[in-house]
Coordinates of C-alpha atoms and ligand atoms in Angstrom, one line a residue:
M23 CA 27.9 -25.2 10.1
L24 CA 25.9 -24.6 13.2
W25 CA 24.6 -28.1 13.3
G26 CA 27.5 -30.3 12.1
G27 CA 28.0 -32.5 15.2
R28 CA 25.7 -35.3 14.5
F29 CA 26.6 -35.6 10.8
E30 CA 29.3 -37.7 9.2
G31 CA 28.9 -36.8 5.6
K32 CA 28.9 -33.5 3.9
L33 CA 26.0 -31.6 2.4
D34 CA 25.7 -32.0 -1.4
P35 CA 26.8 -28.7 -3.0
L36 CA 23.5 -28.1 -4.7
A37 CA 21.6 -29.0 -1.6
M38 CA 23.6 -26.4 0.2
Q39 CA 22.7 -23.9 -2.4
L40 CA 19.0 -24.7 -2.1
N41 CA 19.2 -24.6 1.7
A42 CA 21.0 -21.3 1.9
S43 CA 18.8 -18.2 2.3
L44 CA 21.6 -15.7 2.8
A45 CA 21.1 -14.0 -0.6
V46 CA 17.6 -13.0 0.6
D47 CA 17.8 -12.6 4.3
K48 CA 21.1 -10.7 4.5
R49 CA 19.1 -7.5 4.6
L50 CA 17.9 -8.5 8.1
W51 CA 21.4 -7.9 9.4
D52 CA 20.4 -4.8 11.5
A53 CA 17.4 -6.5 13.1
D54 CA 19.4 -9.7 13.7
I55 CA 22.2 -7.9 15.5
R56 CA 19.8 -5.8 17.5
G57 CA 18.0 -9.0 18.5
S58 CA 21.3 -10.6 19.5
V59 CA 22.4 -7.7 21.6
A60 CA 19.2 -7.7 23.5
W61 CA 19.4 -11.5 23.9
A62 CA 23.0 -11.3 25.3
R63 CA 21.8 -8.8 27.9
A64 CA 18.8 -11.0 28.7
L65 CA 21.1 -14.0 29.2
A66 CA 23.1 -11.9 31.7
R67 CA 20.0 -10.9 33.5
A68 CA 19.1 -14.5 33.8
Q69 CA 22.7 -15.2 35.0
V70 CA 23.3 -17.6 32.2
V71 CA 26.3 -15.6 31.2
S72 CA 28.2 -13.2 33.4
A73 CA 27.9 -9.5 33.0
G74 CA 31.4 -9.4 31.6
E75 CA 30.6 -12.0 29.0
A76 CA 27.5 -10.1 28.0
E77 CA 29.6 -7.0 27.5
E78 CA 32.1 -8.9 25.4
L79 CA 29.3 -10.3 23.3
C80 CA 27.7 -6.9 22.8
A81 CA 31.0 -5.2 22.0
G82 CA 31.7 -8.0 19.4
L83 CA 28.2 -7.6 17.9
Q84 CA 28.7 -3.9 17.8
K85 CA 31.8 -4.5 15.6
V86 CA 29.9 -6.8 13.4
W87 CA 27.2 -4.2 13.1
A88 CA 29.8 -1.5 12.2
E89 CA 31.2 -3.8 9.4
F90 CA 27.7 -4.2 7.9
N91 CA 27.0 -0.6 8.3
A92 CA 30.2 0.4 6.4
G93 CA 29.5 -2.2 3.7
E94 CA 32.6 -4.0 4.7
F95 CA 31.2 -7.3 6.0
V96 CA 32.7 -10.3 4.2
F97 CA 30.5 -13.3 3.9
A98 CA 32.1 -16.8 4.2
P99 CA 31.2 -19.6 1.8
G100 CA 29.6 -21.6 4.7
D101 CA 27.3 -18.7 5.8
E102 CA 23.9 -20.4 5.4
D103 CA 21.8 -17.4 6.4
I104 CA 22.2 -14.1 8.1
H105 CA 22.0 -15.6 11.6
T106 CA 24.8 -18.0 10.8
A107 CA 26.9 -15.2 9.3
V108 CA 26.6 -12.9 12.2
E109 CA 27.3 -15.6 14.8
R110 CA 30.3 -16.8 12.8
R111 CA 31.8 -13.4 12.6
L112 CA 31.1 -12.7 16.2
S113 CA 33.1 -15.7 17.2
E114 CA 36.0 -14.6 15.0
I115 CA 36.0 -11.2 16.7
A116 CA 35.1 -12.1 20.3
G117 CA 36.6 -15.6 20.5
A118 CA 35.2 -18.5 22.5
V119 CA 32.5 -16.4 24.3
G120 CA 30.8 -16.0 20.9
G121 CA 29.7 -19.6 21.3
K122 CA 27.5 -18.6 24.3
L123 CA 25.3 -16.2 22.4
H124 CA 22.9 -18.9 21.0
T125 CA 22.2 -20.4 24.5
G126 CA 18.5 -21.0 25.0
R127 CA 17.7 -19.6 21.5
S128 CA 16.8 -21.2 18.2
R129 CA 17.0 -19.8 14.7
N130 CA 13.3 -20.4 14.7
D131 CA 12.5 -17.7 17.3
Q132 CA 15.4 -15.6 16.0
V133 CA 14.2 -15.4 12.4
A134 CA 10.6 -14.7 13.4
T135 CA 11.9 -11.9 15.7
D136 CA 14.2 -10.4 13.1
F137 CA 11.5 -10.5 10.4
R138 CA 9.0 -8.7 12.6
L139 CA 11.5 -6.1 13.6
W140 CA 12.4 -5.5 10.0
M141 CA 8.7 -5.3 9.1
M142 CA 7.8 -2.7 11.7
E143 CA 10.4 -0.4 10.2
A144 CA 9.3 -1.2 6.7
I145 CA 5.8 -0.3 7.5
D146 CA 6.9 3.0 8.9
Q147 CA 8.6 3.7 5.6
L148 CA 5.5 2.7 3.6
L149 CA 3.3 4.9 5.8
L150 CA 5.5 7.9 5.0
R151 CA 5.4 7.2 1.3
G152 CA 1.7 6.8 1.5
V153 CA 1.5 10.2 3.1
G154 CA 3.5 11.6 0.2
L155 CA 1.0 10.4 -2.4
Q156 CA -1.9 11.6 -0.3
A157 CA -0.3 15.0 0.0
A158 CA 0.1 15.1 -3.8
L159 CA -3.6 14.2 -4.3
V160 CA -4.7 16.9 -1.8
G161 CA -2.4 19.5 -3.4
K162 CA -3.9 18.8 -6.8
A163 CA -7.4 18.8 -5.4
E164 CA -6.8 22.2 -3.9
S165 CA -5.6 23.7 -7.2
E166 CA -8.5 22.0 -9.2
L167 CA -11.2 22.7 -6.6
E168 CA -13.8 24.0 -9.0
T169 CA -12.8 22.1 -12.1
V170 CA -15.9 20.4 -13.5
L171 CA -15.7 17.1 -15.5
P172 CA -17.9 14.2 -16.1
G173 CA -18.0 11.6 -13.4
Y174 CA -18.1 8.1 -15.0
T175 CA -19.7 4.8 -14.2
H176 CA -19.3 1.9 -16.5
T177 CA -16.8 4.2 -18.3
Q178 CA -19.9 6.1 -19.5
R179 CA -20.4 9.8 -18.7
A180 CA -22.7 9.8 -15.7
Q181 CA -23.0 13.1 -13.8
P182 CA -20.9 16.2 -13.5
I183 CA -18.5 16.2 -10.6
L184 CA -15.4 18.2 -9.6
F185 CA -12.0 16.9 -10.5
S186 CA -11.0 17.7 -6.9
H187 CA -13.7 15.3 -5.7
W188 CA -12.3 12.5 -8.0
L189 CA -8.8 13.1 -6.7
M190 CA -10.0 13.0 -3.1
S191 CA -11.7 9.7 -3.8
H192 CA -8.3 8.2 -4.2
F193 CA -7.0 10.0 -1.1
W194 CA -9.6 8.2 1.1
A195 CA -8.7 4.8 -0.3
L196 CA -5.1 5.4 0.6
Q197 CA -6.1 6.6 4.1
R198 CA -7.7 3.3 4.8
D199 CA -4.6 1.6 3.4
R200 CA -2.5 3.5 5.9
E201 CA -4.8 2.6 8.7
R202 CA -4.5 -1.1 7.7
L203 CA -0.7 -0.9 7.6
A204 CA -0.7 0.7 11.1
Q205 CA -2.9 -2.1 12.4
T206 CA -0.7 -4.7 10.7
R207 CA 2.3 -3.1 12.5
Q208 CA 0.5 -3.5 15.8
R209 CA 0.0 -7.2 15.3
A210 CA 3.6 -7.6 14.1
S211 CA 4.7 -5.9 17.3
V212 CA 4.7 -9.2 19.3
M213 CA 8.1 -10.7 20.1
P214 CA 8.8 -14.4 19.4
L215 CA 12.3 -14.4 21.0
G216 CA 12.4 -16.7 24.0
S217 CA 10.2 -19.2 22.2
A218 CA 13.3 -21.1 21.2
A219 CA 12.7 -24.0 18.8
L220 CA 9.0 -24.4 19.6
A221 CA 8.6 -25.1 23.4
G222 CA 10.0 -22.0 24.9
T223 CA 13.5 -21.3 26.2
G224 CA 14.7 -23.5 29.1
F225 CA 16.4 -20.5 30.8
A226 CA 14.8 -17.9 33.1
I227 CA 14.7 -15.2 30.5
D228 CA 12.6 -12.1 31.4
R229 CA 10.7 -11.9 28.1
Q230 CA 8.8 -8.8 29.1
W231 CA 12.1 -7.0 29.7
L232 CA 13.4 -8.4 26.4
A233 CA 10.2 -7.2 24.5
D234 CA 10.5 -3.8 26.0
S235 CA 14.1 -3.4 25.1
L236 CA 13.5 -4.4 21.5
G237 CA 10.5 -2.0 21.2
F238 CA 7.9 -4.8 20.9
A239 CA 4.5 -4.1 22.4
A240 CA 4.3 -7.6 23.9
A241 CA 6.0 -11.0 24.2
S242 CA 4.2 -13.8 22.3
P243 CA 1.8 -15.7 24.5
N244 CA 2.5 -19.1 22.9
S245 CA 5.9 -20.3 21.8
H246 CA 4.6 -22.9 19.3
D247 CA 2.4 -20.3 17.6
A248 CA 5.3 -17.7 17.7
V249 CA 7.6 -19.8 15.5
A250 CA 4.9 -21.3 13.3
D251 CA 2.8 -18.5 12.0
R252 CA 3.6 -15.9 9.3
D253 CA 0.2 -14.3 9.4
F254 CA 1.8 -10.9 10.0
A255 CA 3.8 -11.3 6.8
A256 CA 0.7 -12.4 4.8
E257 CA -1.2 -9.4 6.3
L258 CA 1.5 -7.0 5.1
L259 CA 1.4 -8.6 1.7
F260 CA -2.4 -8.2 1.6
D261 CA -2.0 -4.5 2.6
C262 CA 0.5 -4.1 -0.2
A263 CA -1.7 -5.9 -2.8
L264 CA -4.6 -3.7 -1.9
I265 CA -2.4 -0.6 -2.2
G266 CA -1.3 -1.9 -5.6
S267 CA -4.9 -2.5 -6.5
H268 CA -5.8 1.1 -5.5
L269 CA -2.9 2.5 -7.4
S270 CA -3.9 0.5 -10.4
R271 CA -7.3 2.1 -10.5
L272 CA -5.9 5.6 -10.1
A273 CA -3.4 4.8 -12.8
D274 CA -5.9 3.3 -15.2
A275 CA -8.2 6.3 -15.1
L276 CA -5.2 8.7 -15.6
I277 CA -4.0 6.6 -18.6
L278 CA -7.5 7.0 -20.1
Y279 CA -7.7 10.7 -19.2
S280 CA -4.3 11.3 -20.9
T281 CA -5.3 9.8 -24.2
A282 CA -5.9 12.1 -27.2
E283 CA -9.5 11.0 -27.1
F284 CA -10.0 12.4 -23.6
G285 CA -7.2 15.0 -23.4
F286 CA -8.1 15.8 -19.8
V287 CA -4.6 15.6 -18.4
E288 CA -1.0 15.5 -19.7
M289 CA 1.7 13.8 -17.8
S290 CA 5.0 15.7 -17.3
D291 CA 8.0 14.6 -19.2
A292 CA 9.6 13.5 -15.9
Y293 CA 7.1 10.6 -15.7
S294 CA 6.6 9.7 -19.4
T295 CA 8.6 7.8 -21.9
G296 CA 8.9 7.7 -25.7
S297 CA 8.7 5.0 -28.3
S298 CA 11.8 3.5 -29.9
I299 CA 10.0 3.6 -33.3
M300 CA 7.2 6.2 -33.3
P301 CA 8.8 9.6 -32.7
Q302 CA 5.5 11.2 -31.8
K303 CA 4.7 8.9 -28.9
K304 CA 4.5 10.0 -25.2
N305 CA 3.7 7.0 -23.2
P306 CA 2.3 6.8 -19.6
D307 CA 4.7 4.0 -18.7
M308 CA 4.8 4.9 -15.0
L309 CA 1.0 4.6 -14.7
E310 CA 1.0 1.4 -16.7
L311 CA 3.6 0.0 -14.4
A312 CA 1.5 1.0 -11.4
R313 CA -1.3 -1.0 -13.0
G314 CA 0.9 -3.9 -13.8
K315 CA 2.6 -4.1 -10.4
A316 CA -0.7 -4.6 -8.8
G317 CA -0.8 -8.0 -10.5
T318 CA 2.6 -8.9 -9.3
L319 CA 1.7 -7.8 -5.7
I320 CA -1.4 -9.9 -5.7
G321 CA 0.7 -12.8 -6.8
L322 CA 3.2 -12.3 -3.9
L323 CA 0.3 -12.5 -1.5
T324 CA -1.2 -15.7 -3.0
G325 CA 2.3 -17.2 -3.1
L326 CA 2.9 -16.8 0.6
L327 CA -0.6 -18.0 1.5
A328 CA 0.1 -21.1 -0.5
V329 CA 3.4 -21.7 1.3
M330 CA 1.8 -21.3 4.7
K331 CA -1.2 -23.5 4.2
G332 CA -1.2 -27.0 5.6
L333 CA 2.2 -26.8 7.5
P334 CA 2.0 -29.4 10.1
S335 CA 3.6 -28.1 13.2
A336 CA 5.7 -25.2 14.5
Y337 CA 8.7 -24.3 12.3
D338 CA 9.1 -26.0 8.9
K339 CA 11.7 -25.0 6.4
D340 CA 9.0 -24.1 4.0
L341 CA 8.8 -20.9 6.1
Q342 CA 12.1 -19.8 4.7
E343 CA 10.1 -18.8 1.6
D344 CA 8.4 -16.1 3.6
K345 CA 10.9 -13.2 3.2
A346 CA 11.4 -12.9 -0.6
P347 CA 7.8 -12.0 -1.3
V348 CA 7.6 -9.5 1.5
F349 CA 10.9 -7.8 0.5
A350 CA 9.7 -7.7 -3.1
A351 CA 6.4 -6.1 -2.2
F352 CA 8.1 -3.6 0.0
D353 CA 10.7 -2.7 -2.7
T354 CA 8.0 -2.3 -5.3
L355 CA 5.9 0.1 -3.2
A356 CA 8.9 2.0 -1.9
V357 CA 9.5 3.1 -5.5
L358 CA 6.0 3.1 -6.9
L359 CA 4.3 5.3 -4.3
P360 CA 6.7 8.3 -4.8
V361 CA 6.6 7.8 -8.5
V362 CA 2.8 7.9 -8.6
A363 CA 2.9 10.9 -6.2
G364 CA 5.3 12.7 -8.6
T365 CA 3.1 11.8 -11.6
V366 CA 0.0 13.3 -9.9
A367 CA 1.8 16.4 -8.6
T368 CA 3.2 17.3 -12.0
M369 CA 0.4 16.4 -14.4
V370 CA -1.2 19.3 -16.3
V371 CA -4.9 19.5 -16.1
N372 CA -6.9 20.7 -19.2
R373 CA -9.9 22.3 -17.6
E374 CA -11.5 23.3 -20.9
R375 CA -11.4 19.7 -22.2
M376 CA -13.0 18.5 -19.0
R377 CA -15.7 21.1 -19.0
A378 CA -16.4 20.5 -22.7
A379 CA -17.1 16.8 -22.0
V380 CA -20.0 17.8 -19.7
D381 CA -22.8 17.7 -22.2
A382 CA -26.4 18.4 -21.2
S383 CA -27.3 14.7 -21.1
L384 CA -25.3 14.5 -17.9
L385 CA -27.9 16.7 -16.3
A386 CA -30.8 14.2 -17.0
T387 CA -30.9 13.3 -13.3
E388 CA -31.2 17.0 -12.5
V389 CA -34.3 17.3 -14.7
A390 CA -35.8 14.3 -13.0
D391 CA -35.1 15.9 -9.6
Y392 CA -36.7 19.1 -11.0
L393 CA -39.9 17.2 -11.9
V394 CA -39.9 15.6 -8.4
R395 CA -39.8 19.1 -6.9
K396 CA -42.8 19.9 -9.2
G397 CA -44.7 17.0 -7.6
L398 CA -44.0 14.0 -9.8
P399 CA -43.1 10.7 -8.1
F400 CA -39.5 9.9 -9.0
R401 CA -40.2 6.8 -11.0
Q402 CA -42.6 8.8 -13.2
A403 CA -40.1 11.7 -13.5
H404 CA -37.4 9.2 -14.6
G405 CA -39.7 8.0 -17.4
V406 CA -40.5 11.5 -18.5
V407 CA -36.8 12.4 -18.8
G408 CA -36.1 9.1 -20.6
K409 CA -38.6 10.2 -23.2
M410 CA -37.0 13.6 -23.4
V411 CA -33.6 11.9 -24.0
R412 CA -35.0 9.7 -26.7
R413 CA -36.7 12.7 -28.4
A414 CA -33.4 14.7 -28.3
L415 CA -31.4 11.7 -29.7
E416 CA -33.9 11.2 -32.6
R417 CA -33.5 14.8 -33.5
G418 CA -29.7 14.9 -33.0
I419 CA -29.8 17.7 -30.4
G420 CA -29.1 18.1 -26.7
I421 CA -31.8 17.7 -24.1
D422 CA -31.3 21.3 -23.3
D423 CA -32.2 22.2 -27.0
L424 CA -35.8 20.9 -26.8
I425 CA -38.2 23.8 -26.9
M426 CA -40.9 24.4 -24.3
G427 CA -43.7 23.1 -26.6
E428 CA -41.9 19.8 -27.0
L429 CA -41.2 19.5 -23.3
R430 CA -44.8 20.2 -22.4
E431 CA -45.9 17.6 -24.9
I432 CA -43.9 15.0 -22.9
S433 CA -45.1 16.3 -19.5
G434 CA -47.3 19.2 -18.3
A435 CA -45.1 19.6 -15.3
F436 CA -42.4 21.4 -17.3
E437 CA -42.2 25.2 -16.8
E438 CA -39.9 28.0 -18.0
D439 CA -37.7 27.6 -14.9
V440 CA -36.5 24.2 -16.3
R441 CA -33.8 26.2 -18.1
D442 CA -32.0 26.8 -14.8
V443 CA -31.5 23.1 -14.4
F444 CA -29.1 22.9 -17.4
E445 CA -26.2 24.3 -15.5
A446 CA -23.5 21.8 -14.6
A447 CA -22.0 24.0 -11.8
K448 CA -25.5 24.2 -10.2
A449 CA -25.9 20.5 -10.4
V450 CA -22.6 20.0 -8.7
A451 CA -23.3 22.7 -6.1
A452 CA -26.6 21.0 -5.2
R453 CA -24.6 18.0 -3.9
N454 CA -23.5 19.8 -0.7
V455 CA -24.1 16.8 1.6
I456 CA -21.4 15.3 3.7
G457 CA -19.1 13.5 1.2
G458 CA -20.9 15.1 -1.8
A459 CA -19.3 16.5 -4.9
A460 CA -20.2 20.2 -4.2
P461 CA -17.3 22.6 -3.8
E462 CA -18.4 23.2 -0.2
S463 CA -18.3 19.5 0.6
V464 CA -15.0 19.0 -1.1
R465 CA -13.5 21.9 0.8
D466 CA -14.6 20.1 4.0
Q467 CA -13.0 16.8 2.8
I468 CA -9.8 18.6 2.0
A469 CA -9.8 20.2 5.5
A470 CA -10.3 16.8 7.1
A471 CA -7.6 15.3 4.9
R472 CA -5.2 18.1 5.8
S473 CA -5.6 17.5 9.5
L474 CA -5.2 13.8 9.0
L475 CA -1.9 14.4 7.1
G476 CA -0.8 16.9 9.7
S477 CA -1.3 14.5 12.6
S478 CA 0.5 11.7 10.8
K479 CA 3.8 13.6 10.3
Ligands
LIG526 N1 17.1 -19.3 7.3 C1 16.0 -19.8 8.1 C2 14.7 -19.1 7.7 O1 14.7 -18.1 7.1 C3 16.3 -19.6 9.5 C4 15.6 -20.5 10.4 C5 16.2 -21.9 10.3 N2 15.7 -22.8 11.2 C6 15.9 -24.0 11.1 N3 15.4 -24.8 12.0 N4 16.6 -24.6 10.1 O2 13.6 -19.6 8.0

């Protein structure tokens, strides 16, 4: 025990089990040892330990690091958390000098530092995996550049769009997710070390030097805040929950598109599973998991926010609950992002089925726009086309099957050239504004996307 001196009695075994966080925080070993190496050097710079002692501490820590790295580190029953375990082993290796490492430091600033260091690397990993999914979306968009399908609102056929446009819509959501992660990383890049328990270390530590040597952008400006807040962790959980939410929307649409009823896409065997009873089944489990994990990720965020709320002052042990949700969110997305990327990259697109779903009613807006060009105010044009749709429905035909006589009965503005309007490709091509669904516009999107991906590698 690091704190046994003032106690007479022993900790109850179950209390010890409850108190221990090693099972969760042992994965901070690398960050913990890096932090300690930098701290030992900072202590020497402040002449709290001699240069020789700092070297002994660093050499010992290097050995502990090597044991972890080789998977050979042996935990002791009394190791309460990763910080305790590393220090205990250091003292076994380096002897009495090991007892000098924790001078002027608390586990409160130590754990906050370790966690932030870990998080900065975790975010780099997530950014890379995000790029992987974005690249899969762009790749697919390029090969389906001119594939026309209905765009849906309210899950009802709305207007013809390009499948590439739909794919790219998910690209941009992920782009914002990556921007958010990068911003979260910036705010995480503030070093608590040197804050000690809550009031700041009592030794003349050069915190700027310490922050630089650990790769932090800055040293925390307030020691009390530095050990108290886990906003950086909540922020990462929000980012992950939102990524989950974005993935769930992509997944849900693909699940729908892969049904026999739609038949727009088919997932490759590599990302599908079968049924234990129905031999014919091919289930989109990976996409369903993407949809389901979003719920779990949202729960992890709300869980940590609930732990953080109302904590009275500086460090409270409640904060030990901070790591498990963040690790779980990271582990979830570290697998989910590449799986969704693989699913998208390998799915087979049925262009004919998509095209066949674009019936003439999807061009109703085009007819209204046509009437506007003939001089009708849009509201009136909308009403005219509404009547046209009703007439076609009554007769069980498409709006493009109404003959000129019928059309002119509804409005005198119709002329022979209305026939040209009933071409889905034209309707799509007309949307060549910035961000529109026209092939030209989608090509611009893809070029912009490619340069964003290129600059992020
Ligand atoms: N295991 C603890 C945690 O994860 C380390 C900090 C302990 N600090 C303390 N004052 N007991 O939060």
